[in-house]
XYZ file of C-alpha atoms in Angstrom:
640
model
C 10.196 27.894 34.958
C 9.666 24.656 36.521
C 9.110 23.040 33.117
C 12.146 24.478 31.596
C 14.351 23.111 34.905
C 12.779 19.768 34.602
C 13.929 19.839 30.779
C 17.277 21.194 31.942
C 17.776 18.370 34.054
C 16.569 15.766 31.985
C 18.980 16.846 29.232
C 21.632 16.539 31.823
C 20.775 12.613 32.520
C 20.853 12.410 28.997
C 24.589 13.315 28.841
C 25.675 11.365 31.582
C 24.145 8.262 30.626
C 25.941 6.192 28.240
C 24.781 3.113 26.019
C 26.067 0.179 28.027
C 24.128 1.985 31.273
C 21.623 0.157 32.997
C 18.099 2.253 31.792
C 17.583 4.986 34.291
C 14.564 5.986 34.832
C 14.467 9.460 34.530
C 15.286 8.422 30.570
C 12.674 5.755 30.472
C 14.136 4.144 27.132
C 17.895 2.524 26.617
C 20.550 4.183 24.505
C 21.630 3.466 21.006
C 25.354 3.163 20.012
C 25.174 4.627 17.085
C 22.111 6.637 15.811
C 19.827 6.022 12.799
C 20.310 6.812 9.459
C 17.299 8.974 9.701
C 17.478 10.689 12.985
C 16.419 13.966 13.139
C 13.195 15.801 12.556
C 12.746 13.926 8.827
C 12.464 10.968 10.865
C 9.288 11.603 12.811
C 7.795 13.265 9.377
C 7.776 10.190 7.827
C 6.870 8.173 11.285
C 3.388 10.432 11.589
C 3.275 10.561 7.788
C 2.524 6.507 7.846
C 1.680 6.000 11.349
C -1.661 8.491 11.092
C -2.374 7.953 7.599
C -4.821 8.744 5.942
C -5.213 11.447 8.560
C -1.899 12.740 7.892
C -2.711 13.549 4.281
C -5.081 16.239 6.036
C -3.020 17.216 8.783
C -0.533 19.518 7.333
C -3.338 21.613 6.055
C -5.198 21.456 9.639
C -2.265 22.900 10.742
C -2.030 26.271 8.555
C -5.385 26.688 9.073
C -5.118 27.099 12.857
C -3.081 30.369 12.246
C -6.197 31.949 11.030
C -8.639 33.917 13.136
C -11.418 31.563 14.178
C -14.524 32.523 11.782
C -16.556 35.200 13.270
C -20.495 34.326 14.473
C -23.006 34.497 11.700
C -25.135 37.673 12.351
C -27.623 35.972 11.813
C -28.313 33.707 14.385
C -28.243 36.243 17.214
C -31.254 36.902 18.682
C -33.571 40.067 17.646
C -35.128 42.787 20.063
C -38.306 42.055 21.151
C -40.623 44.286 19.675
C -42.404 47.096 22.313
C -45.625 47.394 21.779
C -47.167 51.153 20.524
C -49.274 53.397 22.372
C -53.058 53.601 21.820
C -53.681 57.015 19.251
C -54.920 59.507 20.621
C -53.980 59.493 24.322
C -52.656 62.725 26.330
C -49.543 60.696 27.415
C -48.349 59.662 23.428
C -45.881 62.292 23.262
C -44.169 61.128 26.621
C -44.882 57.370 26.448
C -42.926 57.365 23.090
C -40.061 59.777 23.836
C -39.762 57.098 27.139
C -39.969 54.154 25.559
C -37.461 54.966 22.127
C -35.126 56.316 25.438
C -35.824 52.609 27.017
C -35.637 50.620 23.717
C -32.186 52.449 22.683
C -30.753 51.592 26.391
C -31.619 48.223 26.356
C -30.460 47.455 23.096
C -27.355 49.020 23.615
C -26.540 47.408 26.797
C -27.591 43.773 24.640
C -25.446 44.669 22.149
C -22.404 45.779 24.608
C -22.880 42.371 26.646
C -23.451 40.378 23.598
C -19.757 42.005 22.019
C -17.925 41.145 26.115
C -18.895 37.882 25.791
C -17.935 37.103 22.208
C -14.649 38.626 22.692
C -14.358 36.654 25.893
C -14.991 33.545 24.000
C -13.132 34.244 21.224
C -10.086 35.055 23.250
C -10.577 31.762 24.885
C -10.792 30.086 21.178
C -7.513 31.701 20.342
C -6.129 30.389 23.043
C -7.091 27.038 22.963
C -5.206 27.147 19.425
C -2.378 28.631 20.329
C -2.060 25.778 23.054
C -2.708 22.975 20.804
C -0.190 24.243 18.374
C 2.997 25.054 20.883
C 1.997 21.504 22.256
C 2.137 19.237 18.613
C 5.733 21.793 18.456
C 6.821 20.814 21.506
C 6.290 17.016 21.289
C 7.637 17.001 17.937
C 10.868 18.840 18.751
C 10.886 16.665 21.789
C 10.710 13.294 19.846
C 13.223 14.697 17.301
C 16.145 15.883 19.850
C 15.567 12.486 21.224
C 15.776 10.286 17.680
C 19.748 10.321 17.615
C 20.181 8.735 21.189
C 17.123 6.192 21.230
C 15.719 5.971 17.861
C 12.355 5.811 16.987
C 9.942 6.202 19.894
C 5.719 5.754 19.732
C 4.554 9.734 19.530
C 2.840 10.302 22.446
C 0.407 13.110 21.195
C -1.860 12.074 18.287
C -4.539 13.349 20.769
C -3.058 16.805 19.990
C -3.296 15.809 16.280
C -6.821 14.723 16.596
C -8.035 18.216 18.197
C -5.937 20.372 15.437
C -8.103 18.713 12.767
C -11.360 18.786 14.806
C -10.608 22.655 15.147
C -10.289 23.087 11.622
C -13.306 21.022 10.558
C -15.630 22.984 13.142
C -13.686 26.127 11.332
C -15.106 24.970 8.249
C -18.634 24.114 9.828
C -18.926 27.636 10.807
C -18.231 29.163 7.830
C -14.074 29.736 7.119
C -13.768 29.860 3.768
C -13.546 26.144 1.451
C -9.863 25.979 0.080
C -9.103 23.995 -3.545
C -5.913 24.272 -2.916
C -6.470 21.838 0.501
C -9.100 19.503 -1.156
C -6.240 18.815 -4.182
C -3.215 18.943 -2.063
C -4.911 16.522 0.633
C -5.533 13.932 -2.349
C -2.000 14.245 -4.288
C -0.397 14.017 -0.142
C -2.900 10.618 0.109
C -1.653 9.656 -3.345
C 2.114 9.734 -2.138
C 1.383 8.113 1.017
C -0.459 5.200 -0.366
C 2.625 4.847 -2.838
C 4.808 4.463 -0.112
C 2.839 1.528 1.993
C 2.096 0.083 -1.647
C 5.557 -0.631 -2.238
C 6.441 -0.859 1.095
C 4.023 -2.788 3.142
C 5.538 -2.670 6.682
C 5.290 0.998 6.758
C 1.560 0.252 8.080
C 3.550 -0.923 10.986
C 4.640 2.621 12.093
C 2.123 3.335 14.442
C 3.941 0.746 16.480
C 7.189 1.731 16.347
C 8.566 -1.602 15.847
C 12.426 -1.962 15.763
C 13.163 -3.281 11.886
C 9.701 -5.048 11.810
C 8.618 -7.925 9.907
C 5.669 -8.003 7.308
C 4.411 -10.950 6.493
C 4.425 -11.918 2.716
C 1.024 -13.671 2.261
C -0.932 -10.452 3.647
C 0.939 -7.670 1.323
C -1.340 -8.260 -1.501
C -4.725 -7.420 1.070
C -2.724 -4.731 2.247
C -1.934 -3.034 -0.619
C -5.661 -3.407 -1.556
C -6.603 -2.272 2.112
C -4.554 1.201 1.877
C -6.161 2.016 -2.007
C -9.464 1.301 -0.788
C -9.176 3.938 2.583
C -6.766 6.557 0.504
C -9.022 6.615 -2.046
C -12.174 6.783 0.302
C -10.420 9.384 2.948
C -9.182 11.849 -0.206
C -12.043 11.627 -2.209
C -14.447 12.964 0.842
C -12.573 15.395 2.541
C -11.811 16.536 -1.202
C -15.750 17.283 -2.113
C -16.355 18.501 1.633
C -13.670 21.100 1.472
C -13.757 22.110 -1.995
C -16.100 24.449 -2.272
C -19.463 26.191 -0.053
C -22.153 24.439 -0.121
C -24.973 26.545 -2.090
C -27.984 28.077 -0.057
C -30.346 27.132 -2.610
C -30.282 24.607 -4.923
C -32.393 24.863 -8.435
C -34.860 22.381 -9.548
C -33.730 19.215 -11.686
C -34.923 21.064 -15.065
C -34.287 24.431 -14.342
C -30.677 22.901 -13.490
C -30.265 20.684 -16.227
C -31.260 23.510 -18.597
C -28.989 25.892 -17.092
C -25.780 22.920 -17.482
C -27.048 22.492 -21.024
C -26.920 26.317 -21.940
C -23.286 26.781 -20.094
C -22.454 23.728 -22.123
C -23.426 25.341 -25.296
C -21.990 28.935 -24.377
C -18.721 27.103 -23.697
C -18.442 25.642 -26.922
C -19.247 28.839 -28.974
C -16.476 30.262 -26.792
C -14.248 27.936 -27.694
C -14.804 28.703 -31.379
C -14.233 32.169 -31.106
C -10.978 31.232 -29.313
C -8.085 32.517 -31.511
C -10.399 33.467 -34.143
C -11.725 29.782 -34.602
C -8.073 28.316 -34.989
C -7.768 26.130 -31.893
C -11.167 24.538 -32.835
C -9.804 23.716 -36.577
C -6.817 22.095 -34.636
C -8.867 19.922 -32.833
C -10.452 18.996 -36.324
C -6.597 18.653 -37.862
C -6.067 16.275 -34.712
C -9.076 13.930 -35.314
C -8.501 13.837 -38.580
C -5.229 12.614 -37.971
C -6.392 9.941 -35.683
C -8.918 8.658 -37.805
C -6.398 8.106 -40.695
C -3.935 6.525 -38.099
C -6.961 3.845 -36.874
C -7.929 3.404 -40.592
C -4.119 2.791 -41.386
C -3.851 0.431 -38.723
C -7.096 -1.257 -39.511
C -6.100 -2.093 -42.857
C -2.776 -2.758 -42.194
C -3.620 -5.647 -40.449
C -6.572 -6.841 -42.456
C -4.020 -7.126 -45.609
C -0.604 -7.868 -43.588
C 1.373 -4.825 -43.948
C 4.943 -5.715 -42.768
C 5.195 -2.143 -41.616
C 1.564 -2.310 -39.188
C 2.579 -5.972 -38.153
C 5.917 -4.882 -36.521
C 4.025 -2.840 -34.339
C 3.465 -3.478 -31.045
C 0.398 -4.815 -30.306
C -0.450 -1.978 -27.454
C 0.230 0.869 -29.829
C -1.524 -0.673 -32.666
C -5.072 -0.830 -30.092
C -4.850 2.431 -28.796
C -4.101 3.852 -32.342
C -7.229 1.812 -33.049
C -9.411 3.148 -30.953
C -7.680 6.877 -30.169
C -10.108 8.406 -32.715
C -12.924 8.060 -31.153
C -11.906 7.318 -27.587
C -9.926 11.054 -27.419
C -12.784 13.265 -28.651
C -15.238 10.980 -26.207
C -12.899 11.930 -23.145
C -12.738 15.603 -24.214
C -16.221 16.542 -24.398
C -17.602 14.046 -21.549
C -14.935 15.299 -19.417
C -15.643 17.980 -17.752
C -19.776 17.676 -17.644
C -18.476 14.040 -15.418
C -16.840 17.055 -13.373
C -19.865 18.893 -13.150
C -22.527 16.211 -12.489
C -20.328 14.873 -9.960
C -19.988 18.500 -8.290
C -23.582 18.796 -8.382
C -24.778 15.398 -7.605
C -22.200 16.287 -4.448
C -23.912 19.437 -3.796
C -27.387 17.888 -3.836
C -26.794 14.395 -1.865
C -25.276 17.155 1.039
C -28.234 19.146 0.377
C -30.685 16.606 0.944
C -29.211 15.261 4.557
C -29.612 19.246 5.850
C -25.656 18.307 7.080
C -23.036 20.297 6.807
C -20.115 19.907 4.000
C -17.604 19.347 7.330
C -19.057 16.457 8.311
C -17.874 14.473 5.037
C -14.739 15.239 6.737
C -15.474 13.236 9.902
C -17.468 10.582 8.033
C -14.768 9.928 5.704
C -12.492 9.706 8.969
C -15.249 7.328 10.295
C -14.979 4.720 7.781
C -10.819 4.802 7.366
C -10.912 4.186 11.080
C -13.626 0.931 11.109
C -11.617 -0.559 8.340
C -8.368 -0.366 9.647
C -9.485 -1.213 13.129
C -12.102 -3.748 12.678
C -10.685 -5.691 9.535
C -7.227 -4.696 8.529
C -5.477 -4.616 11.902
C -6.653 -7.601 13.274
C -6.070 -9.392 10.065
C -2.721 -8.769 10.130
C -2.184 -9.339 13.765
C -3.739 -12.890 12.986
C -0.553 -13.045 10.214
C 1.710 -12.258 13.231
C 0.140 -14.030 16.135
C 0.612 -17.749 16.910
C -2.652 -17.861 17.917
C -4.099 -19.235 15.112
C -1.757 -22.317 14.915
C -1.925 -23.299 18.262
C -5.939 -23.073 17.805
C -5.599 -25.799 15.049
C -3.311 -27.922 17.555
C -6.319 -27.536 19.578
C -8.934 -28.473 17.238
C -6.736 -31.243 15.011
C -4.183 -33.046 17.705
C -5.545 -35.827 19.731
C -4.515 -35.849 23.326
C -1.758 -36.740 24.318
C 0.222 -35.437 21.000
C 3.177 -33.718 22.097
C 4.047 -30.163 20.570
C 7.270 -28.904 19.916
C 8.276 -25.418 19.690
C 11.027 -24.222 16.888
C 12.015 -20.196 16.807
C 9.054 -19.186 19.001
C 9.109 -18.512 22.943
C 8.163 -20.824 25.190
C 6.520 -18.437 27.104
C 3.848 -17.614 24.537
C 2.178 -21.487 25.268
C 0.946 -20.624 28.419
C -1.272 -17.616 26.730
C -2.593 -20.426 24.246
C -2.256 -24.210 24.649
C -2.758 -25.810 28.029
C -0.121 -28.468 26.682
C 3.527 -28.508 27.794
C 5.577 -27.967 24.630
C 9.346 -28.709 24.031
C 11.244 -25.988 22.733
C 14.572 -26.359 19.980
C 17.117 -23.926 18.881
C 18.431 -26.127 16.441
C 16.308 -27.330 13.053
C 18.481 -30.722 13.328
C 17.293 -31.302 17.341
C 13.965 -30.589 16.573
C 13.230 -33.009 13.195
C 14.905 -35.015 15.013
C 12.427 -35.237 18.422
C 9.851 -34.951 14.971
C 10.521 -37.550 13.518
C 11.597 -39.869 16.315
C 10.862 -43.591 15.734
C 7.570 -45.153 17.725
C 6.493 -41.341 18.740
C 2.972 -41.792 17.280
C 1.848 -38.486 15.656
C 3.707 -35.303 16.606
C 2.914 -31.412 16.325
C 5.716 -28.478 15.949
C 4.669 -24.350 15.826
C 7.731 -23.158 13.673
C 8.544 -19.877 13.076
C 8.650 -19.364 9.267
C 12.384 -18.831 8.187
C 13.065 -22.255 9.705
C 10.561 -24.072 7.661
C 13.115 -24.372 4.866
C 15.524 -26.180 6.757
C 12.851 -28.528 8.528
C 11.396 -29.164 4.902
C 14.960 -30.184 3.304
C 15.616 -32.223 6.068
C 11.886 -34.284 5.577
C 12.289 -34.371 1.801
C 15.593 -35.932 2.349
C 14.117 -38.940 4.433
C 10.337 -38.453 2.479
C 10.906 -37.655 -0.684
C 7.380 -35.195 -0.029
C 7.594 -31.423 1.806
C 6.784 -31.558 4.885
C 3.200 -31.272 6.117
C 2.284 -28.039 6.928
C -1.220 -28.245 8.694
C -2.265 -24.347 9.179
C -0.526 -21.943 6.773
C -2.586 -19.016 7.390
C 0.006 -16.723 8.577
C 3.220 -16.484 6.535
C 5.221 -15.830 9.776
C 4.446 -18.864 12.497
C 2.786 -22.253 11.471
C 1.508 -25.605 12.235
C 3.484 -28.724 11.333
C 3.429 -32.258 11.678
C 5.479 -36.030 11.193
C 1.585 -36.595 9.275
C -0.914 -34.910 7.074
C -3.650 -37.376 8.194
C -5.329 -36.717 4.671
C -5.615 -33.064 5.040
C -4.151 -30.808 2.414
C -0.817 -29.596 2.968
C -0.782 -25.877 3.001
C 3.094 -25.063 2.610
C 4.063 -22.485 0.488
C 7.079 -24.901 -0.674
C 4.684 -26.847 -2.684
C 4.776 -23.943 -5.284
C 8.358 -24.040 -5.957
C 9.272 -27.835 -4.887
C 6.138 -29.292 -6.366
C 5.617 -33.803 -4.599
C 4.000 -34.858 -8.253
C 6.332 -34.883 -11.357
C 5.563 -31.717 -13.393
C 7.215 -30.293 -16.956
C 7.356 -27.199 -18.215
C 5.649 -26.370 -21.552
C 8.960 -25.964 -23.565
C 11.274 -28.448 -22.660
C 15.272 -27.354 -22.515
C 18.219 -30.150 -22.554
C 20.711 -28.629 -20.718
C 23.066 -28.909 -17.631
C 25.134 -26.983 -15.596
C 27.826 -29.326 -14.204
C 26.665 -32.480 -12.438
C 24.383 -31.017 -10.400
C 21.830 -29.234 -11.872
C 19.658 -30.414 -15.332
C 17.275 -27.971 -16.880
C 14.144 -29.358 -17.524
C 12.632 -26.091 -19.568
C 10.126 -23.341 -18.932
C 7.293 -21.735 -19.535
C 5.139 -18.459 -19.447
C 1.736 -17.437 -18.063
C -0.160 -14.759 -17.092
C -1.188 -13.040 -14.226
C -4.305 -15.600 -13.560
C -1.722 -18.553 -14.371
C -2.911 -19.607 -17.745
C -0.089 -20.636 -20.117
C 0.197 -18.146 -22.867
C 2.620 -18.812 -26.135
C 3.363 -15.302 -26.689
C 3.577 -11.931 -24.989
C 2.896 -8.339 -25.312
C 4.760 -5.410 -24.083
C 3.891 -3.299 -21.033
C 1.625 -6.479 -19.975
C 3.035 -8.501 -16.718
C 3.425 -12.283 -16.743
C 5.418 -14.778 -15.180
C 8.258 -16.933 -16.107
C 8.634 -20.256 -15.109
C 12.244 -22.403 -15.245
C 12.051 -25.826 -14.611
C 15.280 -27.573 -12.692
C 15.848 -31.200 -11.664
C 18.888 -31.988 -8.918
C 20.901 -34.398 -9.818
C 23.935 -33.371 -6.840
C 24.353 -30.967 -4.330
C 24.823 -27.561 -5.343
C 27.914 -25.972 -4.359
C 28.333 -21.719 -4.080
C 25.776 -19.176 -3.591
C 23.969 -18.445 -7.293
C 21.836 -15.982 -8.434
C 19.837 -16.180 -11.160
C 19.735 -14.108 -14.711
C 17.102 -14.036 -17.776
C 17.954 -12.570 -21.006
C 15.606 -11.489 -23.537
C 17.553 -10.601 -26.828
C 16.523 -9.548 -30.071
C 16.462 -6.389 -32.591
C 19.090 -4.422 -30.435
C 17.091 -4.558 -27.825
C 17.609 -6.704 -24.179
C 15.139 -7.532 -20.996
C 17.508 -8.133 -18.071
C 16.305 -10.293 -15.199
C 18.799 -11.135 -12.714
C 16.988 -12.344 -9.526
C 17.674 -14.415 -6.266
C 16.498 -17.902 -7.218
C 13.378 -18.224 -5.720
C 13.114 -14.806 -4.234
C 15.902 -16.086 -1.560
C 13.137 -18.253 0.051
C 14.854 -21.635 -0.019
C 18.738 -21.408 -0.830
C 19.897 -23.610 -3.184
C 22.036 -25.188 -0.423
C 18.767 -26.710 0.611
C 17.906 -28.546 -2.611
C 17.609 -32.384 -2.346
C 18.575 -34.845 -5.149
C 15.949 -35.647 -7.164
C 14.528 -32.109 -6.073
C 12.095 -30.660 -9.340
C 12.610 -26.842 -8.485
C 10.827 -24.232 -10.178
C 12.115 -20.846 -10.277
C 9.830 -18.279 -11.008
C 9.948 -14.190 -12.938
C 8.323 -11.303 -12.980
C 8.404 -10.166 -16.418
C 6.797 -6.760 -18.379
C 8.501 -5.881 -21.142
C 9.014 -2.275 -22.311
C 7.165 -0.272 -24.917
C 10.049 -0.355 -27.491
C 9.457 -4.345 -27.793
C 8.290 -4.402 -31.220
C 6.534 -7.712 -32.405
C 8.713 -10.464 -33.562
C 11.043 -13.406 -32.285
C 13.367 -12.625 -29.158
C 15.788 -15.233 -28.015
C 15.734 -16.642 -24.575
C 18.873 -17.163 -22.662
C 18.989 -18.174 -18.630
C 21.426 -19.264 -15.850
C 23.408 -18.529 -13.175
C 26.366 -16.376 -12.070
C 27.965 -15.092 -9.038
C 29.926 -11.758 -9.280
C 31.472 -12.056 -12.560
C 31.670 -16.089 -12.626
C 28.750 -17.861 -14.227
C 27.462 -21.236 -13.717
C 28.814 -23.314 -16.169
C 26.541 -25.052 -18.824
C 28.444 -28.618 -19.494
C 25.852 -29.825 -21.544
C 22.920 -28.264 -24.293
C 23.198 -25.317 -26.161
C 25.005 -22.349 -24.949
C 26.268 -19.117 -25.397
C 29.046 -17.715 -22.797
C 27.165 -20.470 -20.041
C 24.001 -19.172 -20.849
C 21.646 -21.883 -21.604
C 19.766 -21.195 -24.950
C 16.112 -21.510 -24.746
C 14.271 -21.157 -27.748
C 12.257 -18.209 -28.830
C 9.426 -16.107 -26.989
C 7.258 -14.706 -29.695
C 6.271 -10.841 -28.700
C 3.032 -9.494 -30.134
């Protein structure tokens, strides 16, 4: 009753407090004015989906299996009768000291037994009860959180220690014998699957745990992440997968006896398959490798003797036709004994470290934590700290080296510098104070979305980007009026290169005054330049621009790929929206870069290149070079 007034009341506060209230602190948390997209229950299923992963792939499962009975004692660890000893043969009293001591042995046991039964229903009570508490408290908190999401948004749950004792429950379930479930060792790795998807293409989602208010992931550490997440889904979902997907044997069989008995189910299986359908889906498989070796004979001569037909093919297809007759049959028979040696070698690693199959469980919950804690977390907290530029300050300025502050609080120097720093709102006040005449060498921590503007306004007066000194982090950095001979670690010196560079196939062209193309180029994914492509394979394309005047409007860029009724479409923010074109210096040598994979249907041959610029339906326009409808003609890009 209490509990249900207190909620009562609460809800009541909640009603009377609007969004431009002060915070009251019954509430604890401000008011939104208008509530998330996503704010009811679907919101906190995706917030504990990320925020607890790759324990969340598990916990759904945990879950259903707390509305089972907890597994029953094994028999046979309960302790046996002592055994009474018999009376000496012969003796007047063997008649009565028998009949007394069956009587005696039949009491006790029965009063053993009768105790033995109280207090396992006692404790199994108690069991029941502790699940049926941990389960009305995760409902509570969650329907809590949710009624809450439409007035406050997202909040950090405040019972993953309820979480954390569901799943303990149902891996000592497991431990003590509940049945092993294939359905939860294959749904737990296609839930990890989906959740690794998500923070693959979405990076910041590892930020959930936080619940950070539109969050900001930096750019230079979504590569590691993306690797971090594979590494602990896979990891996570491939252990709990072998712990809970089957019992682990009480006996195993000796390495011969075992290999002999894989080698006869083997051979059995295949005589089976034989017999199936009176022999006809074996002489389909035959029909089917026949096929394939006629298609990689085909395509072997084909392109020993230049068949026009085999040459238009792309090159993908024409490999894996190549190789598909023997590379299918080699999957289909080595398939499933991989299946079964890795079942077994599973079932004898467990068997050798006398553990139970649970404690993969826990183990594989062991190393997903260490990572995430000990490497990946503090990695990327080193991406969004300015620690690590104000420890190269530290180690790199002299003293008395001033240091300016640009988009960061001024607060946050007193945690790491013992240096007074001046602080600018305004990119123009603080190059400026940078580069101020007769100010000897000077510092500046800049948040990253200024850099741009900074770096325009020192090319302008340099002619060079400007130094960037620690460019660890892609969010806060380390610049300064000099580089002292140290290597300037921008990120602009990808895309607004200080040394004169051309592209590989040079372009005359020019849209308006302003803007000459210089030409472009393609390489793969290790940078290499390559001279043609092949489809389904990613590279990137380069386009080389020199300014010759300020650019006027806001472009975006296009890339068109035509040839044989077929087009590759890539329209893209010139250079990913990094550094607007508003920014661009005369005499500026820009390169834009593409992500390009071309689809399957790309057959071999010469595809015309076209690039340039529009903006709604308006397009840049080309006044000099070859054009088509102010798109620049580039040549030809060779597919393969």
């Amino acid at each position: 009753m209490v509990g249900i007034g207190v909620a009562a009341w609460t809800v009541n506060e909640l009603w009377q407090t609007t969004p431009d209230d002060p915070v009251r602190r019954v509430l604890g948390v401000a008011l939104l004015h208008k509530a998330p997209v996503e704010a009811t229950f679907d919101l906190y299923v995706r917030q504990l989906g990320h925020a607890l992963f790759p324990w969340s792939a598990l916990l759904p499962f945990a879950i259903g299996r707390l509305f089972r009975a907890p597994p029953a004692s094994d028999p046979g660890s309960e302790p046996e009768p002592e055994p009474v000893p018999e009376p000496v043969p012969g003796s007047a009293d063997t008649t009565a000291t028998t009949t007394t001591t069956t009587t005696t042995t039949t009491f006790a046991a029965s009063a053993s037994a009768s105790a033995s039964a109280s207090a396992s229903a006692l404790a199994g009570e108690r069991e029941m009860a502790v699940r049926v508490l941990m389960l009305v408290a995760a409902g509570v908190f969650f329907a809590v959180y949710s009624f809450l999401a439409p007035y406050v948004g997202i909040l950090p749950f405040a019972a993953p220690a309820v979480l954390a004792a569901i799943v303990a429950l149902a891996i000592l379930d497991l431990e003590r014998g509940a049945p092993a479930s294939r359905t939860v060792a294959l749904a737990t790795v296609l839930l990890a699957f989906v959740l690794y998807r998500d923070m693959a293409t979405e990076p910041v989602r590892s930020l959930a745990a936080f619940a950070v208010e539109k969050p900001t992931f930096p750019k230079s550490f979504e590569a590691p992440a993306v690797l971090s997440m594979k590494a602990v889904g896979v990891a996570f979902a491939v252990l709990v997968a072998l712990g809970w997907f089957e019992r682990q044997p009480r006996e195993l069989p000796p390495a011969r006896a075992w290999l002999a008995a894989r080698l006869d189910a083997y051979l059995d299986g295949l005589r089976e398959l034989s017999r199936t359908w009176n022999g006809n889906l074996l002489f389909s498989f035959v029909v089917a490798e026949a096929a394939l070796v006629g298609l990689g004979a085909m395509l072997f001569l084909g392109q020993r003797f230049d068949w026009a037909a085999v040459q238009r093919l792309p090159k993908n297809f024409a490999t894996m036709g190549l190789n598909a007759w023997w590379l299918v049959p080699f999957v289909a028979v080595m398939a499933v004994p991989a299946l079964v040696l890795m079942r077994d070698g599973w079932r004898a690693a467990v068997g050798a470290a006398r553990l139970p199959r649970a404690v993969t469980t826990v183990l594989a919950g062991v190393f997903a934590g260490a990572f995430l804690a000990f490497w990946y977390y503090p990695a990327l907290a080193a991406q969004l700290s300015p620690k690590e530029a104000f420890e190269s300050y530290a180690r790199l300025g002299k003293p008395g080296e001033p240091l300016g502050l640009v988009g960061v609080r001024d607060r946050i120097v007193a945690y790491y510098s013992k240096e007074r720093a001046e602080t600018f709102g305004d990119p123009q006040r603080a190059f400026d104070w940078l580069m101020e005449e007769g100010g000897g060498r000077r510092w500046m921590v800049v948040k990253a979305e200024e850099l741009p503007r900074l770096n325009s306004l020192y090319r302008r007066d340099r002619r060079v980007n400007l130094p960037v000194l620690d460019g660890r982090s892609s969010l806060i950095l380390l610049v300064s009026n000099d580089l002292g001979g140290a290597e300037n670690q921008s990120w602009i010196g990808e895309i607004l290169p200080d040394v004169p560079v051309m592209p590989q196939r040079r372009v005359e062209a020019q849209f308006e005054d302003q803007l000459e193309v210089l030409g472009w180029e393609v390489r793969d994914e290790d940078g290499a330049l390559v001279p043609d492509v092949v489809p389904q394979t990613r590279y990137r394309m380069r386009f080389y621009y020199r300014v010759l005047a300020p650019v006027t409007g806001a472009w975006k860029a296009f890339m068109h790929i035509d040839g044989y009724q077929r087009r590759f479409n890539g329209d893209h923010a010139v250079l990913d929206g990094r550094y607007p074109m508003n920014l661009w210096q005369v005499g500026d040598v820009v390169i834009d870069e593409l992500e390009v994979q071309l689809e399957p249907n790309f057959t071999p041959g010469d595809y015309a290149v076209y690039f340039g610029f529009f903006a709604g339906e308006t397009r840049y326009r080309v006044s000099r070079g070859a054009n088509h409808e102010n798109r620049v003609q580039g040549g030809t890009l060779r597919v393969r």
